[in-house]
Amino acid sequence: MRVLGIETSCDETAVCLIEAGGDFGTNFKFDVLGNALYSQAKLHEQYGGVFPNLAKREHAKNLVPLLSQIISDGGKTEFDEQQLHELVHREPELFEQLVTFFATHGRPEIDCIAVTHGPGLEPCLWVGVNFAKALSIAWNIPIVAVDHMEGHIMLSAMQGDRLSAFEFPLLSLLISGGHTELVLSKEFHMYEVVGKTRDDAAGEAFDKVARLLGLPYPGGPEISRLAAEARVKNQEPKIKLPRPMLREDNLDFSFSGLKTAVRKIVDANPNLELDDKVLLAREFEDSVADVLVEKTLRAVDQFGANTVVVGGGVSANEHIRLRLAEALAKEGNIAQLLIPPPELATDNAIMIALAGYFRALENEFTNVAELSAQGNLTLSH
Ligand code: KG4
Ligand code: ZN
């Protein structure tokens, strides 16, 4: 089955084409036939985070050029101009580009379109959803609406071009710019959120703390770089930051207090030297890692998880990867750790195409007229 993946939930515009076969087991295999991604991170740097309206415009501007990179030209597509206009009239540039694209591209060999419909920034999600609808109608290809978080889980469950061999119950630690949650899957496609952040997401905390330290967006890689410097030089933090909710008997997280603690230090010391920032970055990263590791271990224990999947942008963090691996390798812990290669940890379209493929296998196609963006979508049964 050939699946076109589309992702626009945040500040990455991404499309890809995969060829996949087999069911959710050892016979599954996929190939990436085309993959195009445009990261808007540099554009949002001046805002210290993603500016939704700018992100939405950028998605609208970049989707067709990215699609042209993965679909070969030739032929043409007949389409109803009025219907197309109704669908994407809020994005005039997207409309114009689609008209031009259809004039030089016929219907490609694609069996299914997988598009992120949530969670994420709703104006951004709508651009991807309407783009998918336009292609679906013009080419008569069914759509599968994908939960972005399921995409992270599915991608993390892969090993190269196949599925990792693992056993349920599966516990997913999802750590991204918008989410921090522990999700239990007793079986395939079943989800129960067993812990989540009460305020900021882990990635959001990295981004906000980076901003406080005068580092560019996205903050995760920047903090991580400074923290690694401190570790290489064996510099121990002078200041102790809190480990929020570590002692509380639940699986929830909270990161806004940690950010406030950093803010207080920065306010009290307006002329922090680079050396001080390096130490602070290390202590911050240690604090986040301590909490993530402890709560994950607790959940593994509580639910008897055989597998831990880590996904989302923060799972690119080298120190957090290492700490989780160490903790799960300790004697007595039998859970297997599945973590994506760092370059696939952040948002991309492959994860959406993969999640879409498994939904398509179960004939979970969407009624195109009813498909909508759902910013607050949560994983459930
Ligand atoms: O999954 P993702 O690409 O987008 C969302 O769905 O939110 O995650 C983006 C988040 C950002 O907050 C970014 O700072 C963080 O992931 N991130 C990292 C690292 N790389 C990206 N956080 C910590 N360490 C990293 N190396
Ligand atoms: Zn994500």
mmCIF file of C-alpha atoms and ligand atoms in Angstrom:
data_model
loop_
_atom_site.group_PDB
_atom_site.id
_atom_site.type_symbol
_atom_site.label_atom_id
_atom_site.label_comp_id
_atom_site.label_asym_id
_atom_site.label_seq_id
_atom_site.Cartn_x
_atom_site.Cartn_y
_atom_site.Cartn_z
ATOM 1 C CA MET A 1 0.000 0.000 0.000
ATOM 2 C CA ARG A 2 1.282 3.451 -0.886
ATOM 3 C CA VAL A 3 0.575 6.113 1.694
ATOM 4 C CA LEU A 4 1.051 9.852 1.336
ATOM 5 C CA GLY A 5 1.750 11.380 4.763
ATOM 6 C CA ILE A 6 1.016 15.031 5.576
ATOM 7 C CA GLU A 7 2.071 16.796 8.794
ATOM 8 C CA THR A 8 1.384 20.444 9.697
ATOM 9 C CA SER A 9 0.494 20.378 13.399
ATOM 10 C CA CYS A 10 3.229 22.722 14.601
ATOM 11 C CA ASP A 11 6.175 24.382 12.867
ATOM 12 C CA GLU A 12 7.334 21.557 10.617
ATOM 13 C CA THR A 13 5.719 21.295 7.199
ATOM 14 C CA ALA A 14 6.237 17.751 5.978
ATOM 15 C CA VAL A 15 5.037 15.341 3.302
ATOM 16 C CA CYS A 16 6.244 11.869 2.476
ATOM 17 C CA LEU A 17 5.379 8.840 0.437
ATOM 18 C CA ILE A 18 5.845 5.365 1.860
ATOM 19 C CA GLU A 19 5.232 1.913 0.478
ATOM 20 C CA ALA A 20 4.195 -0.425 3.274
ATOM 21 C CA GLY A 21 3.076 -4.021 3.510
ATOM 22 C CA GLY A 22 2.189 -6.593 6.154
ATOM 23 C CA ASP A 23 0.247 -6.314 9.378
ATOM 24 C CA PHE A 24 1.312 -5.140 12.832
ATOM 25 C CA GLY A 25 3.820 -7.952 13.298
ATOM 26 C CA THR A 26 7.000 -9.505 12.003
ATOM 27 C CA ASN A 27 5.914 -9.384 8.364
ATOM 28 C CA PHE A 28 5.538 -5.597 8.364
ATOM 29 C CA LYS A 29 7.992 -3.703 6.195
ATOM 30 C CA PHE A 30 8.084 -0.227 4.707
ATOM 31 C CA ASP A 31 10.146 1.848 2.299
ATOM 32 C CA VAL A 32 10.338 5.604 2.155
ATOM 33 C CA LEU A 33 9.848 6.547 -1.497
ATOM 34 C CA GLY A 34 9.987 10.280 -0.885
ATOM 35 C CA ASN A 35 10.336 12.555 2.107
ATOM 36 C CA ALA A 36 10.305 16.350 2.163
ATOM 37 C CA LEU A 37 10.345 18.531 5.248
ATOM 38 C CA TYR A 38 10.629 22.240 5.842
ATOM 39 C CA SER A 39 11.346 23.402 9.384
ATOM 40 C CA GLN A 40 10.123 26.882 10.200
ATOM 41 C CA ALA A 41 12.142 27.029 13.421
ATOM 42 C CA LYS A 42 14.376 29.877 12.225
ATOM 43 C CA LEU A 43 11.337 32.014 11.368
ATOM 44 C CA HIS A 44 9.872 31.618 14.840
ATOM 45 C CA GLU A 45 13.150 32.345 16.613
ATOM 46 C CA GLN A 46 12.299 36.022 17.117
ATOM 47 C CA TYR A 47 9.106 35.060 18.990
ATOM 48 C CA GLY A 48 10.858 32.529 21.241
ATOM 49 C CA GLY A 49 8.226 29.969 20.273
ATOM 50 C CA VAL A 50 5.835 29.090 17.490
ATOM 51 C CA PHE A 51 3.695 32.006 16.311
ATOM 52 C CA PRO A 52 0.533 30.228 15.069
ATOM 53 C CA ASN A 53 -0.543 32.610 12.308
ATOM 54 C CA LEU A 54 2.904 32.801 10.807
ATOM 55 C CA ALA A 55 3.166 29.001 11.021
ATOM 56 C CA LYS A 56 -0.176 28.585 9.260
ATOM 57 C CA ARG A 57 0.861 30.890 6.395
ATOM 58 C CA GLU A 58 4.161 29.086 6.024
ATOM 59 C CA HIS A 59 2.427 25.694 5.827
ATOM 60 C CA ALA A 60 0.137 27.045 3.108
ATOM 61 C CA LYS A 61 3.118 28.405 1.199
ATOM 62 C CA ASN A 62 5.279 25.295 1.440
ATOM 63 C CA LEU A 63 2.992 22.282 1.066
ATOM 64 C CA VAL A 64 2.780 22.253 -2.736
ATOM 65 C CA PRO A 65 6.529 22.867 -3.286
ATOM 66 C CA LEU A 66 7.268 19.994 -0.886
ATOM 67 C CA LEU A 67 4.737 17.727 -2.598
ATOM 68 C CA SER A 68 6.350 18.513 -5.964
ATOM 69 C CA GLN A 69 9.606 17.142 -4.569
ATOM 70 C CA ILE A 70 8.131 13.707 -3.930
ATOM 71 C CA ILE A 71 5.562 13.294 -6.732
ATOM 72 C CA SER A 72 6.915 13.151 -10.269
ATOM 73 C CA ASP A 73 5.315 15.409 -12.836
ATOM 74 C CA GLY A 74 3.566 14.339 -16.005
ATOM 75 C CA GLY A 75 -0.062 14.340 -17.083
ATOM 76 C CA LYS A 76 -2.679 16.559 -15.536
ATOM 77 C CA THR A 77 -5.463 16.375 -12.994
ATOM 78 C CA GLU A 78 -9.018 17.396 -13.837
ATOM 79 C CA PHE A 79 -10.662 19.086 -10.878
ATOM 80 C CA ASP A 80 -13.649 21.211 -9.937
ATOM 81 C CA GLU A 81 -12.205 24.689 -9.535
ATOM 82 C CA GLN A 82 -15.108 26.026 -7.522
ATOM 83 C CA GLN A 83 -14.978 23.127 -5.080
ATOM 84 C CA LEU A 84 -11.230 23.524 -4.705
ATOM 85 C CA HIS A 85 -11.666 27.225 -4.074
ATOM 86 C CA GLU A 86 -14.272 26.586 -1.398
ATOM 87 C CA LEU A 87 -11.890 24.229 0.363
ATOM 88 C CA VAL A 88 -8.802 26.401 0.442
ATOM 89 C CA HIS A 89 -10.174 29.922 -0.067
ATOM 90 C CA ARG A 90 -8.623 31.022 3.221
ATOM 91 C CA GLU A 91 -5.206 30.295 1.740
ATOM 92 C CA PRO A 92 -5.178 32.019 -1.674
ATOM 93 C CA GLU A 93 -1.555 31.082 -2.255
ATOM 94 C CA LEU A 94 -2.293 27.406 -1.673
ATOM 95 C CA PHE A 95 -5.196 27.585 -4.121
ATOM 96 C CA GLU A 96 -3.040 29.162 -6.847
ATOM 97 C CA GLN A 97 -0.249 26.664 -6.294
ATOM 98 C CA LEU A 98 -2.622 23.690 -6.416
ATOM 99 C CA VAL A 99 -4.123 24.896 -9.692
ATOM 100 C CA THR A 100 -0.640 25.134 -11.201
ATOM 101 C CA PHE A 101 0.373 21.776 -9.699
ATOM 102 C CA PHE A 102 -2.688 19.954 -11.092
ATOM 103 C CA ALA A 103 -1.926 21.341 -14.560
ATOM 104 C CA THR A 104 1.327 19.377 -14.665
ATOM 105 C CA HIS A 105 0.639 16.396 -12.390
ATOM 106 C CA GLY A 106 -1.742 13.520 -12.984
ATOM 107 C CA ARG A 107 -3.105 11.187 -10.321
ATOM 108 C CA PRO A 108 -0.127 9.432 -8.704
ATOM 109 C CA GLU A 109 -0.176 5.808 -7.615
ATOM 110 C CA ILE A 110 -1.229 6.384 -4.031
ATOM 111 C CA ASP A 111 -3.726 4.248 -2.105
ATOM 112 C CA CYS A 112 -4.327 6.427 0.885
ATOM 113 C CA ILE A 113 -3.641 9.915 2.272
ATOM 114 C CA ALA A 114 -2.720 10.094 5.961
ATOM 115 C CA VAL A 115 -3.019 13.540 7.497
ATOM 116 C CA THR A 116 -2.537 14.798 11.056
ATOM 117 C CA HIS A 117 -5.866 16.142 12.302
ATOM 118 C CA GLY A 118 -4.743 16.739 15.891
ATOM 119 C CA PRO A 119 -3.504 17.478 18.435
ATOM 120 C CA GLY A 120 -1.648 20.674 17.610
ATOM 121 C CA LEU A 121 -2.168 24.289 16.642
ATOM 122 C CA GLU A 122 -5.608 24.334 15.100
ATOM 123 C CA PRO A 123 -4.991 26.939 12.351
ATOM 124 C CA CYS A 124 -1.948 24.901 11.292
ATOM 125 C CA LEU A 125 -3.821 21.596 11.379
ATOM 126 C CA TRP A 126 -6.549 23.043 9.164
ATOM 127 C CA VAL A 127 -4.083 23.848 6.398
ATOM 128 C CA GLY A 128 -2.906 20.231 6.262
ATOM 129 C CA VAL A 129 -6.439 18.869 6.547
ATOM 130 C CA ASN A 130 -7.778 21.060 3.725
ATOM 131 C CA PHE A 131 -4.764 20.270 1.581
ATOM 132 C CA ALA A 132 -5.429 16.547 2.119
ATOM 133 C CA LYS A 133 -9.096 17.013 1.261
ATOM 134 C CA ALA A 134 -8.205 18.846 -1.961
ATOM 135 C CA LEU A 135 -5.912 16.009 -3.067
ATOM 136 C CA SER A 136 -8.372 13.354 -1.938
ATOM 137 C CA ILE A 137 -11.238 14.844 -3.942
ATOM 138 C CA ALA A 138 -9.197 15.609 -7.063
ATOM 139 C CA TRP A 139 -7.530 12.187 -7.136
ATOM 140 C CA ASN A 140 -10.292 10.133 -5.545
ATOM 141 C CA ILE A 141 -8.023 8.738 -2.843
ATOM 142 C CA PRO A 142 -9.356 7.972 0.660
ATOM 143 C CA ILE A 143 -8.103 9.819 3.739
ATOM 144 C CA VAL A 144 -7.095 8.466 7.129
ATOM 145 C CA ALA A 145 -7.108 11.075 9.902
ATOM 146 C CA VAL A 146 -4.083 10.509 12.115
ATOM 147 C CA ASP A 147 -3.478 11.396 15.744
ATOM 148 C CA HIS A 148 -0.078 13.070 15.834
ATOM 149 C CA MET A 149 0.834 11.352 19.116
ATOM 150 C CA GLU A 150 0.026 7.926 17.666
ATOM 151 C CA GLY A 151 2.417 8.895 14.866
ATOM 152 C CA HIS A 152 5.226 9.427 17.402
ATOM 153 C CA ILE A 153 4.434 6.051 19.010
ATOM 154 C CA MET A 154 4.343 4.131 15.704
ATOM 155 C CA LEU A 155 7.596 5.614 14.507
ATOM 156 C CA SER A 156 9.300 4.816 17.817
ATOM 157 C CA ALA A 157 8.091 1.222 17.518
ATOM 158 C CA MET A 158 10.057 0.777 14.272
ATOM 159 C CA GLN A 159 13.516 -0.580 13.930
ATOM 160 C CA GLY A 160 14.851 0.440 10.553
ATOM 161 C CA ASP A 161 12.265 -0.563 7.958
ATOM 162 C CA ARG A 162 10.508 -3.085 10.217
ATOM 163 C CA LEU A 163 8.628 -3.235 13.476
ATOM 164 C CA SER A 164 10.665 -3.948 16.594
ATOM 165 C CA ALA A 165 9.791 -7.221 18.230
ATOM 166 C CA PHE A 166 8.079 -6.263 21.479
ATOM 167 C CA GLU A 167 5.310 -7.232 23.818
ATOM 168 C CA PHE A 168 2.337 -5.446 25.293
ATOM 169 C CA PRO A 169 1.550 -3.874 27.720
ATOM 170 C CA LEU A 170 3.350 -0.992 26.158
ATOM 171 C CA LEU A 171 3.967 2.263 27.977
ATOM 172 C CA SER A 172 4.625 5.361 25.864
ATOM 173 C CA LEU A 173 6.452 8.344 27.278
ATOM 174 C CA LEU A 174 5.508 11.143 24.914
ATOM 175 C CA ILE A 175 7.623 14.241 25.365
ATOM 176 C CA SER A 176 7.274 17.058 22.877
ATOM 177 C CA GLY A 177 6.736 20.792 22.634
ATOM 178 C CA GLY A 178 3.037 20.478 23.342
ATOM 179 C CA HIS A 179 2.776 17.233 25.301
ATOM 180 C CA THR A 180 4.212 15.321 28.202
ATOM 181 C CA GLU A 181 2.277 12.183 28.908
ATOM 182 C CA LEU A 182 2.513 8.561 29.871
ATOM 183 C CA VAL A 183 0.168 6.443 27.799
ATOM 184 C CA LEU A 184 -0.608 2.804 28.482
ATOM 185 C CA SER A 185 -1.491 0.429 25.635
ATOM 186 C CA LYS A 186 -2.659 -2.990 26.765
ATOM 187 C CA GLU A 187 -3.113 -3.908 23.131
ATOM 188 C CA PHE A 188 -2.655 -2.520 19.651
ATOM 189 C CA HIS A 189 -4.505 0.769 19.018
ATOM 190 C CA MET A 190 -5.743 0.967 22.620
ATOM 191 C CA TYR A 191 -4.610 3.931 24.661
ATOM 192 C CA GLU A 192 -5.116 5.131 28.175
ATOM 193 C CA VAL A 193 -3.434 8.317 29.341
ATOM 194 C CA VAL A 194 -2.137 7.415 32.810
ATOM 195 C CA GLY A 195 -0.088 10.532 33.531
ATOM 196 C CA LYS A 196 0.343 13.960 32.056
ATOM 197 C CA THR A 197 1.683 17.410 32.680
ATOM 198 C CA ARG A 198 -0.442 19.764 34.697
ATOM 199 C CA ASP A 199 1.067 22.836 33.063
ATOM 200 C CA ASP A 200 3.997 23.169 30.653
ATOM 201 C CA ALA A 201 5.173 20.320 28.437
ATOM 202 C CA ALA A 202 8.778 19.149 28.764
ATOM 203 C CA GLY A 203 9.761 20.621 25.382
ATOM 204 C CA GLU A 204 8.011 23.857 26.251
ATOM 205 C CA ALA A 205 10.081 24.045 29.450
ATOM 206 C CA PHE A 206 13.272 23.550 27.422
ATOM 207 C CA ASP A 207 12.164 26.311 25.037
ATOM 208 C CA LYS A 208 11.210 28.759 27.809
ATOM 209 C CA VAL A 209 14.335 28.158 29.867
ATOM 210 C CA ALA A 210 16.457 28.583 26.737
ATOM 211 C CA ARG A 211 14.768 31.907 26.154
ATOM 212 C CA LEU A 212 15.508 32.982 29.736
ATOM 213 C CA LEU A 213 19.156 32.139 29.110
ATOM 214 C CA GLY A 214 19.183 34.125 25.869
ATOM 215 C CA LEU A 215 19.390 31.033 23.664
ATOM 216 C CA PRO A 216 17.490 30.700 20.367
ATOM 217 C CA TYR A 217 14.339 28.666 19.669
ATOM 218 C CA PRO A 218 13.964 25.666 19.683
ATOM 219 C CA GLY A 219 15.616 25.565 23.055
ATOM 220 C CA GLY A 220 15.964 21.804 23.505
ATOM 221 C CA PRO A 221 19.067 21.294 21.365
ATOM 222 C CA GLU A 222 20.642 24.507 22.725
ATOM 223 C CA ILE A 223 20.212 23.601 26.397
ATOM 224 C CA SER A 224 21.385 20.106 25.611
ATOM 225 C CA ARG A 225 24.546 21.474 23.973
ATOM 226 C CA LEU A 226 25.406 23.637 27.011
ATOM 227 C CA ALA A 227 24.585 20.853 29.461
ATOM 228 C CA ALA A 228 26.856 18.461 27.565
ATOM 229 C CA GLU A 229 29.676 21.016 27.857
ATOM 230 C CA ALA A 230 29.300 21.039 31.637
ATOM 231 C CA ARG A 231 29.388 17.237 31.728
ATOM 232 C CA VAL A 232 32.448 16.986 29.503
ATOM 233 C CA LYS A 233 34.288 19.452 31.735
ATOM 234 C CA ASN A 234 32.983 17.736 34.841
ATOM 235 C CA GLN A 235 31.488 20.974 36.105
ATOM 236 C CA GLU A 236 28.988 20.313 38.864
ATOM 237 C CA PRO A 237 25.991 22.635 39.171
ATOM 238 C CA LYS A 238 26.263 25.163 42.017
ATOM 239 C CA ILE A 239 22.551 25.719 42.286
ATOM 240 C CA LYS A 240 20.018 22.995 42.930
ATOM 241 C CA LEU A 241 16.751 23.248 41.017
ATOM 242 C CA PRO A 242 13.550 21.506 42.171
ATOM 243 C CA ARG A 243 12.443 18.069 40.903
ATOM 244 C CA PRO A 244 8.757 18.917 40.475
ATOM 245 C CA MET A 245 6.223 16.295 41.611
ATOM 246 C CA LEU A 246 8.898 13.675 42.070
ATOM 247 C CA ARG A 247 7.760 12.744 45.560
ATOM 248 C CA GLU A 248 4.060 12.886 44.821
ATOM 249 C CA ASP A 249 2.403 9.551 44.514
ATOM 250 C CA ASN A 250 1.056 9.905 40.980
ATOM 251 C CA LEU A 251 2.229 9.773 37.369
ATOM 252 C CA ASP A 252 1.716 13.439 36.580
ATOM 253 C CA PHE A 253 4.301 16.049 35.702
ATOM 254 C CA SER A 254 4.681 19.770 36.196
ATOM 255 C CA PHE A 255 7.398 21.870 34.604
ATOM 256 C CA SER A 256 6.281 25.439 35.040
ATOM 257 C CA GLY A 257 7.717 25.680 38.578
ATOM 258 C CA LEU A 258 11.062 24.583 37.228
ATOM 259 C CA LYS A 259 10.976 27.344 34.659
ATOM 260 C CA THR A 260 10.006 29.854 37.398
ATOM 261 C CA ALA A 261 12.941 28.685 39.512
ATOM 262 C CA VAL A 262 15.266 29.398 36.586
ATOM 263 C CA ARG A 263 13.603 32.769 36.029
ATOM 264 C CA LYS A 264 14.248 33.754 39.665
ATOM 265 C CA ILE A 265 17.921 32.889 39.309
ATOM 266 C CA VAL A 266 18.202 34.840 36.074
ATOM 267 C CA ASP A 267 16.351 37.838 37.551
ATOM 268 C CA ALA A 268 18.623 37.871 40.585
ATOM 269 C CA ASN A 269 21.746 37.540 38.408
ATOM 270 C CA PRO A 270 21.142 39.602 35.273
ATOM 271 C CA ASN A 271 24.730 39.264 34.066
ATOM 272 C CA LEU A 272 25.077 35.497 34.021
ATOM 273 C CA GLU A 273 28.329 34.403 32.402
ATOM 274 C CA LEU A 274 28.408 31.618 29.869
ATOM 275 C CA ASP A 275 29.943 29.325 32.502
ATOM 276 C CA ASP A 276 26.970 29.952 34.802
ATOM 277 C CA LYS A 277 24.538 29.236 31.980
ATOM 278 C CA VAL A 278 26.321 26.003 31.202
ATOM 279 C CA LEU A 279 25.900 24.873 34.802
ATOM 280 C CA LEU A 280 22.303 25.974 34.948
ATOM 281 C CA ALA A 281 21.537 24.147 31.687
ATOM 282 C CA ARG A 282 23.039 20.986 33.150
ATOM 283 C CA GLU A 283 21.057 21.237 36.357
ATOM 284 C CA PHE A 284 17.858 21.931 34.415
ATOM 285 C CA GLU A 285 18.403 18.961 32.104
ATOM 286 C CA ASP A 286 19.212 16.747 35.117
ATOM 287 C CA SER A 287 16.020 17.830 36.816
ATOM 288 C CA VAL A 288 13.841 17.063 33.767
ATOM 289 C CA ALA A 289 15.611 13.728 33.285
ATOM 290 C CA ASP A 290 15.220 12.762 36.967
ATOM 291 C CA VAL A 291 11.485 13.372 36.875
ATOM 292 C CA LEU A 292 10.896 11.682 33.510
ATOM 293 C CA VAL A 293 12.910 8.611 34.491
ATOM 294 C CA GLU A 294 11.348 8.223 37.918
ATOM 295 C CA LYS A 295 7.758 8.579 36.747
ATOM 296 C CA THR A 296 8.354 6.246 33.819
ATOM 297 C CA LEU A 297 9.829 3.556 36.082
ATOM 298 C CA ARG A 298 6.928 3.974 38.465
ATOM 299 C CA ALA A 299 4.407 3.502 35.634
ATOM 300 C CA VAL A 300 6.292 0.456 34.292
ATOM 301 C CA ASP A 301 6.062 -1.054 37.725
ATOM 302 C CA GLN A 302 2.446 -0.142 38.318
ATOM 303 C CA PHE A 303 1.180 -1.540 35.008
ATOM 304 C CA GLY A 304 3.679 -4.327 34.460
ATOM 305 C CA ALA A 305 4.743 -2.834 31.131
ATOM 306 C CA ASN A 306 6.927 -5.067 28.979
ATOM 307 C CA THR A 307 7.890 -2.283 26.603
ATOM 308 C CA VAL A 308 8.600 1.424 26.951
ATOM 309 C CA VAL A 309 8.289 3.569 23.866
ATOM 310 C CA VAL A 310 9.699 7.089 23.969
ATOM 311 C CA GLY A 311 8.585 9.589 21.366
ATOM 312 C CA GLY A 312 8.322 13.307 20.623
ATOM 313 C CA GLY A 313 10.946 15.975 20.032
ATOM 314 C CA VAL A 314 12.468 15.816 23.528
ATOM 315 C CA SER A 315 13.334 12.154 22.940
ATOM 316 C CA ALA A 316 16.099 13.497 20.679
ATOM 317 C CA ASN A 317 17.819 14.618 23.896
ATOM 318 C CA GLU A 318 20.979 12.599 24.327
ATOM 319 C CA HIS A 319 21.126 12.820 28.110
ATOM 320 C CA ILE A 320 17.477 11.864 28.587
ATOM 321 C CA ARG A 321 17.913 8.924 26.184
ATOM 322 C CA LEU A 322 20.917 7.738 28.126
ATOM 323 C CA ARG A 323 19.254 8.114 31.518
ATOM 324 C CA LEU A 324 16.182 6.178 30.391
ATOM 325 C CA ALA A 325 18.329 3.450 28.867
ATOM 326 C CA GLU A 326 20.415 3.155 32.054
ATOM 327 C CA ALA A 327 17.368 3.060 34.296
ATOM 328 C CA LEU A 328 15.641 0.389 32.233
ATOM 329 C CA ALA A 329 18.808 -1.692 31.933
ATOM 330 C CA LYS A 330 19.104 -1.974 35.724
ATOM 331 C CA GLU A 331 18.641 -5.371 37.220
ATOM 332 C CA GLY A 332 15.020 -6.166 37.893
ATOM 333 C CA ASN A 333 13.710 -4.022 35.067
ATOM 334 C CA ILE A 334 12.535 -6.227 32.274
ATOM 335 C CA ALA A 335 10.882 -3.607 30.087
ATOM 336 C CA GLN A 336 12.431 -3.159 26.670
ATOM 337 C CA LEU A 337 13.157 0.415 25.561
ATOM 338 C CA LEU A 338 12.190 1.573 22.059
ATOM 339 C CA ILE A 339 13.389 5.014 21.097
ATOM 340 C CA PRO A 340 13.555 6.582 17.619
ATOM 341 C CA PRO A 341 16.797 7.713 16.024
ATOM 342 C CA PRO A 342 17.278 11.374 17.088
ATOM 343 C CA GLU A 343 16.707 12.669 13.554
ATOM 344 C CA LEU A 344 13.241 11.082 13.473
ATOM 345 C CA ALA A 345 12.294 12.074 17.032
ATOM 346 C CA THR A 346 11.040 15.503 16.011
ATOM 347 C CA ASP A 347 7.977 15.983 13.826
ATOM 348 C CA ASN A 348 7.988 14.488 10.346
ATOM 349 C CA ALA A 349 5.544 12.973 7.874
ATOM 350 C CA ILE A 350 6.887 9.410 7.994
ATOM 351 C CA MET A 351 5.400 8.915 11.445
ATOM 352 C CA ILE A 352 2.026 10.091 10.144
ATOM 353 C CA ALA A 353 2.164 7.821 7.084
ATOM 354 C CA LEU A 354 3.053 4.839 9.292
ATOM 355 C CA ALA A 355 0.235 5.455 11.766
ATOM 356 C CA GLY A 356 -2.091 6.041 8.802
ATOM 357 C CA TYR A 357 -1.087 2.755 7.185
ATOM 358 C CA PHE A 358 -2.123 0.707 10.224
ATOM 359 C CA ARG A 359 -5.426 2.589 10.449
ATOM 360 C CA ALA A 360 -6.026 2.046 6.719
ATOM 361 C CA LEU A 361 -5.420 -1.682 7.203
ATOM 362 C CA GLU A 362 -8.402 -1.601 9.544
ATOM 363 C CA ASN A 363 -10.432 0.348 6.995
ATOM 364 C CA GLU A 364 -10.625 3.352 9.255
ATOM 365 C CA PHE A 365 -11.089 5.835 6.462
ATOM 366 C CA THR A 366 -12.546 9.247 7.139
ATOM 367 C CA ASN A 367 -15.613 10.836 5.690
ATOM 368 C CA VAL A 368 -13.914 13.688 3.837
ATOM 369 C CA ALA A 369 -16.828 16.105 4.283
ATOM 370 C CA GLU A 370 -16.789 15.595 8.056
ATOM 371 C CA LEU A 371 -13.037 15.684 8.587
ATOM 372 C CA SER A 372 -11.958 18.577 10.794
ATOM 373 C CA ALA A 373 -8.876 19.745 12.673
ATOM 374 C CA GLN A 374 -8.968 18.934 16.381
ATOM 375 C CA GLY A 375 -6.387 20.893 18.311
ATOM 376 C CA ASN A 376 -7.093 19.127 21.610
ATOM 377 C CA LEU A 377 -7.378 15.567 20.360
ATOM 378 C CA THR A 378 -6.303 13.017 22.993
ATOM 379 C CA LEU A 379 -5.358 9.392 22.554
ATOM 380 C CA SER A 380 -8.127 7.051 23.639
ATOM 381 C CA HIS A 381 -9.535 3.648 22.767
HETATM 382 O O1 KG4 B 1 7.638 16.531 18.662
HETATM 383 P P1 KG4 B 1 8.131 17.888 18.305
HETATM 384 O O2 KG4 B 1 9.027 18.049 17.121
HETATM 385 O O3 KG4 B 1 6.932 18.873 18.089
HETATM 386 C C1 KG4 B 1 5.763 18.820 18.832
HETATM 387 O O4 KG4 B 1 4.905 17.955 18.506
HETATM 388 O O5 KG4 B 1 5.702 19.621 19.807
HETATM 389 O O6 KG4 B 1 8.860 18.468 19.613
HETATM 390 C C2 KG4 B 1 9.451 19.755 19.616
HETATM 391 C C3 KG4 B 1 10.076 20.004 20.973
HETATM 392 C C4 KG4 B 1 10.599 21.422 21.165
HETATM 393 O O7 KG4 B 1 10.122 21.935 22.385
HETATM 394 C C5 KG4 B 1 12.109 21.236 21.207
HETATM 395 O O8 KG4 B 1 12.783 22.183 22.019
HETATM 396 C C6 KG4 B 1 12.236 19.847 21.767
HETATM 397 O O9 KG4 B 1 11.188 19.126 21.164
HETATM 398 N N1 KG4 B 1 13.528 19.247 21.437
HETATM 399 C C7 KG4 B 1 14.424 18.900 22.382
HETATM 400 C C8 KG4 B 1 15.565 18.432 21.679
HETATM 401 N N2 KG4 B 1 15.302 18.484 20.339
HETATM 402 C C9 KG4 B 1 14.037 18.988 20.227
HETATM 403 N N3 KG4 B 1 14.372 18.970 23.726
HETATM 404 C C10 KG4 B 1 15.462 18.557 24.405
HETATM 405 N N4 KG4 B 1 16.586 18.107 23.826
HETATM 406 C C11 KG4 B 1 16.691 18.030 22.471
HETATM 407 N N5 KG4 B 1 17.812 17.567 21.915
HETATM 408 ZN ZN ZN B 2 5.344 16.000 17.763
#
